[in-house]
Coordinates of C-alpha atoms and ligand atoms in Angstrom, one line a residue:
X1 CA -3.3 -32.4 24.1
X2 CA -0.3 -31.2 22.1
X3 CA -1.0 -27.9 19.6
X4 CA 0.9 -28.1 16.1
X5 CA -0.1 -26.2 12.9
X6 CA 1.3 -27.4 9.7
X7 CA 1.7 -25.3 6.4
X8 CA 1.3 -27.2 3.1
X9 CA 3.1 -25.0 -0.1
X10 CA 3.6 -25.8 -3.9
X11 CA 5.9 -24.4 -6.1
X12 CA 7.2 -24.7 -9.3
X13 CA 5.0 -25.9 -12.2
X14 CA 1.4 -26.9 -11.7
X15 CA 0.3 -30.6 -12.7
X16 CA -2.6 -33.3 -12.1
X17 CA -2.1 -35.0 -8.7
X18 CA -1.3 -32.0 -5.6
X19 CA -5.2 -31.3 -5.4
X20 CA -5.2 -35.4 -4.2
X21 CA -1.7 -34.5 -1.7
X22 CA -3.3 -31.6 0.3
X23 CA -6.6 -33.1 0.2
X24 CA -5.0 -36.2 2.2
X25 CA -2.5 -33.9 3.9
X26 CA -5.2 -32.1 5.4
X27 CA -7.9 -34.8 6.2
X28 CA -4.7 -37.3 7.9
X29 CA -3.8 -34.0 9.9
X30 CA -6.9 -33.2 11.2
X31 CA -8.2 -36.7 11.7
X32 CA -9.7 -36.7 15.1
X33 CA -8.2 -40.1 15.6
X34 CA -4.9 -38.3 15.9
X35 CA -5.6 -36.6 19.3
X36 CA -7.0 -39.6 20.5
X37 CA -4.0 -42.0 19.9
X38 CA -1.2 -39.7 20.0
X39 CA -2.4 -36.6 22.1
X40 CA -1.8 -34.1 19.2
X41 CA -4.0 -32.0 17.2
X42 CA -2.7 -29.8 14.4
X43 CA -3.7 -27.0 12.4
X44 CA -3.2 -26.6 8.6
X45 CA -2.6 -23.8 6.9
X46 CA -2.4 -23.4 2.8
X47 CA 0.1 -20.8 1.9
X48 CA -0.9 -19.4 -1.8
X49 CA 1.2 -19.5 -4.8
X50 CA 4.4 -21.4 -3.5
X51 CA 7.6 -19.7 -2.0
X52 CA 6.2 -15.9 -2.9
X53 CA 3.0 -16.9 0.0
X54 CA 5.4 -17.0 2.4
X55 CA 7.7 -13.5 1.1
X56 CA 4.3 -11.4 0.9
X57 CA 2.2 -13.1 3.4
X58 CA 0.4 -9.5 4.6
X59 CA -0.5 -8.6 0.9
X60 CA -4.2 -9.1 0.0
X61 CA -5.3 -8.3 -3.6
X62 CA -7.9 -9.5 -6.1
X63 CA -6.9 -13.2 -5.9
X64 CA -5.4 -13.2 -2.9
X65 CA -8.3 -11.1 -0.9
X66 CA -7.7 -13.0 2.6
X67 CA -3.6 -12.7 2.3
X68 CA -1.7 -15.4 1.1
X69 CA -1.8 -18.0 4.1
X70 CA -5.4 -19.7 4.1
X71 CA -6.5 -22.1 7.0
X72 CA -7.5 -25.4 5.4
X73 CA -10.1 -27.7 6.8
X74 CA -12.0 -31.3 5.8
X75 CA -14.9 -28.9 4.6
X76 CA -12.9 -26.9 1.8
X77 CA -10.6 -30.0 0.5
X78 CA -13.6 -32.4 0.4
X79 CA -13.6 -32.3 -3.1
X80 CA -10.0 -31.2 -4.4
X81 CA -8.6 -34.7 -5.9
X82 CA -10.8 -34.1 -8.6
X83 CA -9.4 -31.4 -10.2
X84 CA -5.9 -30.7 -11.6
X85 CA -3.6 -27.9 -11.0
X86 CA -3.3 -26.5 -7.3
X87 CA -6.1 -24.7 -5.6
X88 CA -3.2 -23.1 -3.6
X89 CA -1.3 -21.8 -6.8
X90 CA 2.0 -22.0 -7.6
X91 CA 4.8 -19.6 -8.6
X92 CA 9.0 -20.3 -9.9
X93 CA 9.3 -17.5 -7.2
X94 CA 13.1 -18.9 -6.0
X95 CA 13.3 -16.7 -2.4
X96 CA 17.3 -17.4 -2.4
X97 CA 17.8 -15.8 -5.8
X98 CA 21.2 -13.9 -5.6
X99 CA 19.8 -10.9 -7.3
X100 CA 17.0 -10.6 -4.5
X101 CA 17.4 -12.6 -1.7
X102 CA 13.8 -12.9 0.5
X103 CA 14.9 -15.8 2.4
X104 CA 14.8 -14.2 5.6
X105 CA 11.4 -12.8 5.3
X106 CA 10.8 -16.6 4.5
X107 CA 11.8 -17.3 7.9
X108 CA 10.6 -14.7 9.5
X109 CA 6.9 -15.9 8.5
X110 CA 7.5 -19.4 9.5
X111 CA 8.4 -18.1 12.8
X112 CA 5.7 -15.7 12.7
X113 CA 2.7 -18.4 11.5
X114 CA 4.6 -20.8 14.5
X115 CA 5.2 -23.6 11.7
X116 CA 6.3 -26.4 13.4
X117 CA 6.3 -28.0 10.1
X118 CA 6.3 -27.2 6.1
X119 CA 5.1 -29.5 3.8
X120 CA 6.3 -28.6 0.3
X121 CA 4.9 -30.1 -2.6
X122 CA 7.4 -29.6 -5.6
X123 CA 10.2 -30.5 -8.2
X124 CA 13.9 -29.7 -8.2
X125 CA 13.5 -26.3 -7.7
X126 CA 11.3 -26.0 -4.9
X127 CA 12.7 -28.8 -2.8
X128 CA 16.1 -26.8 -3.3
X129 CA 14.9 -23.8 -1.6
X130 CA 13.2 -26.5 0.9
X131 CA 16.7 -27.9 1.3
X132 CA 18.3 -24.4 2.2
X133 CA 15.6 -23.6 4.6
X134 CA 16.6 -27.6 6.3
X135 CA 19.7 -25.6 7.0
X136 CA 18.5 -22.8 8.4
X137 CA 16.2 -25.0 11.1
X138 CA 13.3 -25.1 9.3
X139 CA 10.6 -28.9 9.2
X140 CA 10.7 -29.6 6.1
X141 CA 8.8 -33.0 4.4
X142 CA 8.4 -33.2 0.6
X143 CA 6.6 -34.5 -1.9
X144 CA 7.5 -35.3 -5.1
X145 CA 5.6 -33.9 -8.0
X146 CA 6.3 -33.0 -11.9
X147 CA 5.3 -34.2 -15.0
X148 CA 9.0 -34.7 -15.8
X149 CA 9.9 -37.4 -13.5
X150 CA 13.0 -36.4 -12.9
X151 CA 13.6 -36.7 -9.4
X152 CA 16.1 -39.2 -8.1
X153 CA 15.5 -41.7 -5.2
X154 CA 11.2 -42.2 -6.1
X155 CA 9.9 -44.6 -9.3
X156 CA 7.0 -41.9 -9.2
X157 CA 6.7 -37.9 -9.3
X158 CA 2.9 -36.7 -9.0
X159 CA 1.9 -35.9 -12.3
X160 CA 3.5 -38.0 -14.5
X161 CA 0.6 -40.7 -15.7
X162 CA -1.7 -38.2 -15.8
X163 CA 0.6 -36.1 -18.6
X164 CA 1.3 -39.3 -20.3
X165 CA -2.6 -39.9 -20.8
X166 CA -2.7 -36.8 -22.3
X167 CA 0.0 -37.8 -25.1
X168 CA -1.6 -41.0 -25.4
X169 CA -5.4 -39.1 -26.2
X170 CA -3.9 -36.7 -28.3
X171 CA -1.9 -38.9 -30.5
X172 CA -4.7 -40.9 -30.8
X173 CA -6.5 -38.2 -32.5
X174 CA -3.9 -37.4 -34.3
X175 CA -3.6 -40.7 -36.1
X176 CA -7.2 -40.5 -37.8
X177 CA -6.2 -37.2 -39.3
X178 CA -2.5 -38.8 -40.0
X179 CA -3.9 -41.8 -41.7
X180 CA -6.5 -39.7 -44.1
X181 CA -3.6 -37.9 -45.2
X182 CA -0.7 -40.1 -45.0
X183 CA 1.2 -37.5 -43.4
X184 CA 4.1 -37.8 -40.9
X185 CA 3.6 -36.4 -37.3
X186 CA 6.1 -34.9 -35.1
X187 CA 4.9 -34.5 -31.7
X188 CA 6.6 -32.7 -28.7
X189 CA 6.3 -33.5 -25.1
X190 CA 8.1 -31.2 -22.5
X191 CA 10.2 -32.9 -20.1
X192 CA 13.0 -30.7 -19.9
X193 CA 16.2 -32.2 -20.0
X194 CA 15.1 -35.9 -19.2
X195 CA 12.7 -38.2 -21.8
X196 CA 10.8 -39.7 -19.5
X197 CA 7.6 -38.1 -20.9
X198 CA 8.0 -38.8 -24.5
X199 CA 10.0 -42.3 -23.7
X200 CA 6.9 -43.5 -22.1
X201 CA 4.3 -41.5 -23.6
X202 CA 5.8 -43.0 -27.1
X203 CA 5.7 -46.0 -25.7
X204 CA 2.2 -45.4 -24.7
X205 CA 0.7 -44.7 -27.9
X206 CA 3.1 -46.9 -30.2
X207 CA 5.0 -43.9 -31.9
X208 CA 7.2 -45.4 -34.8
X209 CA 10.2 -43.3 -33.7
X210 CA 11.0 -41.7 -30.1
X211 CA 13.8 -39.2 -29.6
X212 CA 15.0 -38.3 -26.0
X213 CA 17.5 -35.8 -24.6
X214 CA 19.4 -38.4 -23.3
X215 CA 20.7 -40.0 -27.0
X216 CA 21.3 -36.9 -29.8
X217 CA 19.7 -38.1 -32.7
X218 CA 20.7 -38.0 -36.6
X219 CA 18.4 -36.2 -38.3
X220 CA 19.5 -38.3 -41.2
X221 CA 18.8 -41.6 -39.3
X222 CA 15.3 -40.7 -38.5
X223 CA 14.9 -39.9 -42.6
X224 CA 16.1 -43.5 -43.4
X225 CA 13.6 -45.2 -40.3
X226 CA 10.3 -43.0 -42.2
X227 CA 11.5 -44.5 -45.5
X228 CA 11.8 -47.9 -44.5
X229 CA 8.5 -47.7 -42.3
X230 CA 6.7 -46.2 -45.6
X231 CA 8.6 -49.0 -47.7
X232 CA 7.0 -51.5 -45.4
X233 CA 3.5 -50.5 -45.8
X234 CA 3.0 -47.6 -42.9
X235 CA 0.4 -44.9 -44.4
X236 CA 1.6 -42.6 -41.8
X237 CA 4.5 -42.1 -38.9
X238 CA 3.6 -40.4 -35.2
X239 CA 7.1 -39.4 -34.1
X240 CA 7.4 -38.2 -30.6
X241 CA 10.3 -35.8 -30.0
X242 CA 11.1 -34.7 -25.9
X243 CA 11.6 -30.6 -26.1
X244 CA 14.9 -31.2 -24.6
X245 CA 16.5 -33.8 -27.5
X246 CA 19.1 -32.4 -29.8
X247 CA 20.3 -33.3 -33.2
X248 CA 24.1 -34.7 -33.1
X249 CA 26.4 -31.9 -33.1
X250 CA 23.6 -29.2 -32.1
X251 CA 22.0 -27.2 -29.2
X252 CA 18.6 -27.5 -27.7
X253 CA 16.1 -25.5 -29.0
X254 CA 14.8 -22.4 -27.2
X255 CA 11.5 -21.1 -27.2
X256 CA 12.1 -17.9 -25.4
X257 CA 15.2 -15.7 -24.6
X258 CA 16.2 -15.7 -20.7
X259 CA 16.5 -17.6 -17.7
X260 CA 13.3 -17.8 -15.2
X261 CA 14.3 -17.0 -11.1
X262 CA 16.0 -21.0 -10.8
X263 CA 18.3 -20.6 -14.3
X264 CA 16.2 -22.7 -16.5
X265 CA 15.5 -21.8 -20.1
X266 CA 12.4 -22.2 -22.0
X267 CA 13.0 -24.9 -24.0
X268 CA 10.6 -25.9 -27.2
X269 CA 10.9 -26.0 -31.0
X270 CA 12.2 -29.1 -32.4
X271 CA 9.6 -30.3 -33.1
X272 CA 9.2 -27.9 -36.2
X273 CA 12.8 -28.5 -36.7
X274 CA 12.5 -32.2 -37.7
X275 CA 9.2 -31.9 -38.9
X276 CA 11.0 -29.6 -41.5
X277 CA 14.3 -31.7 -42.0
X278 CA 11.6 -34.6 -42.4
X279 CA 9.8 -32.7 -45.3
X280 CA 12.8 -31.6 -47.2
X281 CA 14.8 -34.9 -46.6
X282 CA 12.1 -37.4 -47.7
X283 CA 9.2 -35.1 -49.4
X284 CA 6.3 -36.9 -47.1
X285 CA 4.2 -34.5 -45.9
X286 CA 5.0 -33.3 -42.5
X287 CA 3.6 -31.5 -39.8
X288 CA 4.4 -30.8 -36.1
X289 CA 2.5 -30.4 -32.8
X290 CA 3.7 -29.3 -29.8
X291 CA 1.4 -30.6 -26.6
X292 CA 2.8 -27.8 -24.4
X293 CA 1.0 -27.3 -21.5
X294 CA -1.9 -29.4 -21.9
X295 CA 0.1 -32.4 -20.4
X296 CA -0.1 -30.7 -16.8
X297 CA -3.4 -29.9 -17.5
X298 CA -7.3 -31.6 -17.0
X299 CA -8.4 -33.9 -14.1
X300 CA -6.2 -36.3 -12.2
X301 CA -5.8 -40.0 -13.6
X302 CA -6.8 -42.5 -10.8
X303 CA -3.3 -43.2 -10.3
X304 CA -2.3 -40.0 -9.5
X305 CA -5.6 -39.4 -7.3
X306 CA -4.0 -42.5 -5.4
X307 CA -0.9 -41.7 -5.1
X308 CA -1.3 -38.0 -3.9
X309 CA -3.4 -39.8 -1.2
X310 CA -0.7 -42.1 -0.1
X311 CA 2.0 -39.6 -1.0
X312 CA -0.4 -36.9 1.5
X313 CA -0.8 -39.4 3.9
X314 CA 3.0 -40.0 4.3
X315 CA 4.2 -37.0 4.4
X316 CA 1.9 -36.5 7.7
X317 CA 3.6 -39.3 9.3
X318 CA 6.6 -37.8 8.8
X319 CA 5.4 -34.8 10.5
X320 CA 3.8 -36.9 13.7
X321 CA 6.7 -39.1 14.0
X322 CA 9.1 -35.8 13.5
X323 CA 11.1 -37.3 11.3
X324 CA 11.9 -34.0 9.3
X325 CA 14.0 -32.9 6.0
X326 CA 13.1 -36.1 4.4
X327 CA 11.1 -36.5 0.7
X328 CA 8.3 -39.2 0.3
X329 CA 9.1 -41.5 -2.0
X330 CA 7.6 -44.4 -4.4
X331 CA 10.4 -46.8 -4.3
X332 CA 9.8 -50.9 -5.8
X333 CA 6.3 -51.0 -4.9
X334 CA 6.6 -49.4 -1.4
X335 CA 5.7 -45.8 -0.3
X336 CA 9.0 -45.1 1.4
X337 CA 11.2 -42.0 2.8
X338 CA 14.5 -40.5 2.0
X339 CA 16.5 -37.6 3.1
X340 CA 15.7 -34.0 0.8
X341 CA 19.3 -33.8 0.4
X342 CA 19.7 -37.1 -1.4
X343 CA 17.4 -35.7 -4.8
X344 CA 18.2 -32.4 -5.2
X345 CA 20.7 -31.5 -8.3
X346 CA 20.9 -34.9 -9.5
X347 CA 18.3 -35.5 -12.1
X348 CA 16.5 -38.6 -13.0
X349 CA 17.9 -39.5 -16.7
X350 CA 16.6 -42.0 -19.1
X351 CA 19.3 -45.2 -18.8
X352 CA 19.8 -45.6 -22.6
X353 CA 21.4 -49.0 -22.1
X354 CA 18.6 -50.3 -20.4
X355 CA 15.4 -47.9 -21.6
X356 CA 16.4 -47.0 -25.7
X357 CA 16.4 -49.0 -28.4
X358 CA 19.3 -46.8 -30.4
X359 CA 19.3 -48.6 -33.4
X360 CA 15.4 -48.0 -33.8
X361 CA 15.3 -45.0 -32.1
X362 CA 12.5 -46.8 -30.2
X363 CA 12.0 -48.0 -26.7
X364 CA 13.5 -51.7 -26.0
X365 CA 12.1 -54.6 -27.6
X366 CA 13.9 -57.2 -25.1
X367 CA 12.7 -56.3 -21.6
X368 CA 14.3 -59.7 -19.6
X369 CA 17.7 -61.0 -19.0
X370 CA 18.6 -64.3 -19.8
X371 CA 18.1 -64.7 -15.6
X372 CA 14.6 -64.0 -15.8
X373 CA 15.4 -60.8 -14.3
X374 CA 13.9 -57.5 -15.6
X375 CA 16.6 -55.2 -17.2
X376 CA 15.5 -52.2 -15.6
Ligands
F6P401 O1 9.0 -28.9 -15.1 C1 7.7 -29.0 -15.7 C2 7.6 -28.3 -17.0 O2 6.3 -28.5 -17.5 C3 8.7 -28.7 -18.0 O3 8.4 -30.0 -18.6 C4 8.7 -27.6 -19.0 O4 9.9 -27.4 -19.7 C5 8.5 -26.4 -18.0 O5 7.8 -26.9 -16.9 C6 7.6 -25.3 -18.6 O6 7.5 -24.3 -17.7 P1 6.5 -23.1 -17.7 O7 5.2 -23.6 -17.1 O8 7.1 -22.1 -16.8 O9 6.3 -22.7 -19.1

């Protein structure tokens, strides 16, 4: 019988869907059924709050009282894919950073824990770093995972429908209030750069107007669409803005002054933005709401329950076939592979031709070409 272990780490931000993924990691990894068809038995190990587990593996403190590397069995993931967030934790801890560079305690540990494989359960960020260590020798699989969808190469990042529920329940609530008032509400998803989350969230819950990073919008346009609307009978207007969209000619707005350990800013606040240009431009009552965090937050949909099992389940036969440095991937229906290098840097953009409906500021009302074909 052949000895492995496997570590299972997840970094960046948190989200609905990796409980499911190391829950399925672990039970396809130890699954007895492994040893007895292909002669191999592995080990997991959970390594605590992403890259930074494996820089101060030795530490123990209040929430890390055992250290940061945790061996995972059946027993302790039975009943993970019901909650959302990580149980491992997660951290932006970037261990290449140029102003602190930890990458070779990284290795060191991997070496030291006699990883023969990492299985990394992130975004961008995380499968950068995952990249670098590729480099360096390291097993690498991945897993997609963040609300914003942005990854290239996979139709599905872990997280995403269970976000877009979230928009869809809390504009729902928001439209009872909206309609007693006849007020106008401007909602704001996160997403960063990419409108994926208030494209389809918007879509979702049948927002009147839908602005996206990917098309600047004219803050005078949206006045004249919440005129017409009000013209045509609407009591009240749910508009969904992305954090990341800009008015023509301006910058993205930004919540905080600085740049977290990867170079991103914390974007957020145009939401209040338009829900002012709104108020002074048409005098409707306006108010804004910014659904922040709660979109990675609360219990995973059954879709994402599903497809952190599949996603999980992958990923281990990517380990047991050794067919490292590759990303599991959702691609036309089929639970595929591709290589890590292929998504990193390249983000996942809304196709405006084929997604937005820029007159309305809207998603598309035509969905088929004149050969039957979808357009997207
Ligand atoms: O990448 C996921 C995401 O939720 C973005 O949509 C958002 O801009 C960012 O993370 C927020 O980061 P933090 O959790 O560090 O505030």
């Amino acid at each position: 019988m052949r000895r492995s272990r496997i570590g299972i780490l997840t970094g960046g931000g948190d989200c609905a869907g990796i409980n499911p993924a190391i829950k399925w990691i672990v039970k396809t990894a130890l699954d007895e059924r492994l040893g007895r068809e292909k002669g191999i038995q592995y080990e997991v190990l959970g390594i605590r709050d992403g890259w930074r587990g494996l820089i101060y593996e030795k530490s123990v403190g209040p929430d890390v009282p055992r250290g940061y590397i945790v061996p995972l069995n059946e027993e302790i993931v039975r009943t993970w894919d019901r909650y959302g967030g990580t149980m491992l934790g997660t951290s932006r801890t970037n261990p290449y950073n140029p102003q602190n560079d930890q990458s070779k305690t990284v290795l060191a540990n991997i070496e030291k824990f006699g990883l023969e494989a990492l299985i990394v359960i992130g975004g961008d960020d995380t499968l950068q770093v995952a990249c670098r260590l590729i480099q360096q020798g390291v097993n690498v699989v991945g897993i997609p995972k963040t609300i914003d969808k942005d990854l290239p190469e996979t139709d599905y990042t872990l997280g995403f429908e269970t976000a877009l529920n979230v928009i869809t329940e809390e504009i729902d609530r928001l439209r009872t209030t909206a309609g007693s008032h006849k007020r106008i509400f401007v909602v704001e998803t996160m997403g960063r750069n990419t409108g994926w989350l208030a494209l389809e969230g918007g879509e979702s819950s049948g927002a009147f107007i839908i602005l996206i990073p990917e098309y600047d919008f004219s803050t005078g346009k949206v006045n004249a669409l919440v005129v017409e609307g009000r013209k045509a009978g609407a009591r009240y207007d749910i508009i969904v803005v992305a954090e990341g969209a800009k008015p023509m000619g301006g910058l993205e707005f930004v919540r905080e002054e600085g740049l977290d350990d990867f170079g991103h800013k914390t974007l957020g606040g145009i939401a209040d933005f338009l829900a002012r240009e709104i108020s002074n431009g048409t005098g409707l009552e306006t108010r804004s709401v910014v659904l922040s965090h709660l979109q990675r937050g609360g219990a995973p949909c059954a879709y994402d329950r599903r497809m952190g099992r599949y996603f999980g389940i992958a990923a281990v036969d990517l380990v047991v076939m050794k067919d490292f440095g590759k990303m599991v991937c959702y691609r036309n229906g089929k639970i595929t592979a591709c290589p890590l290098e292929k998504v990193i840097g390249k983000p996942n953009f809304v196709n405006v031709e084929t997604r937005y409906d820029t007159e309305r500021y809207n998603g598309r009302r035509t969905l088929l070409r004149h050969d039957g074909e979808q357009r997207f």
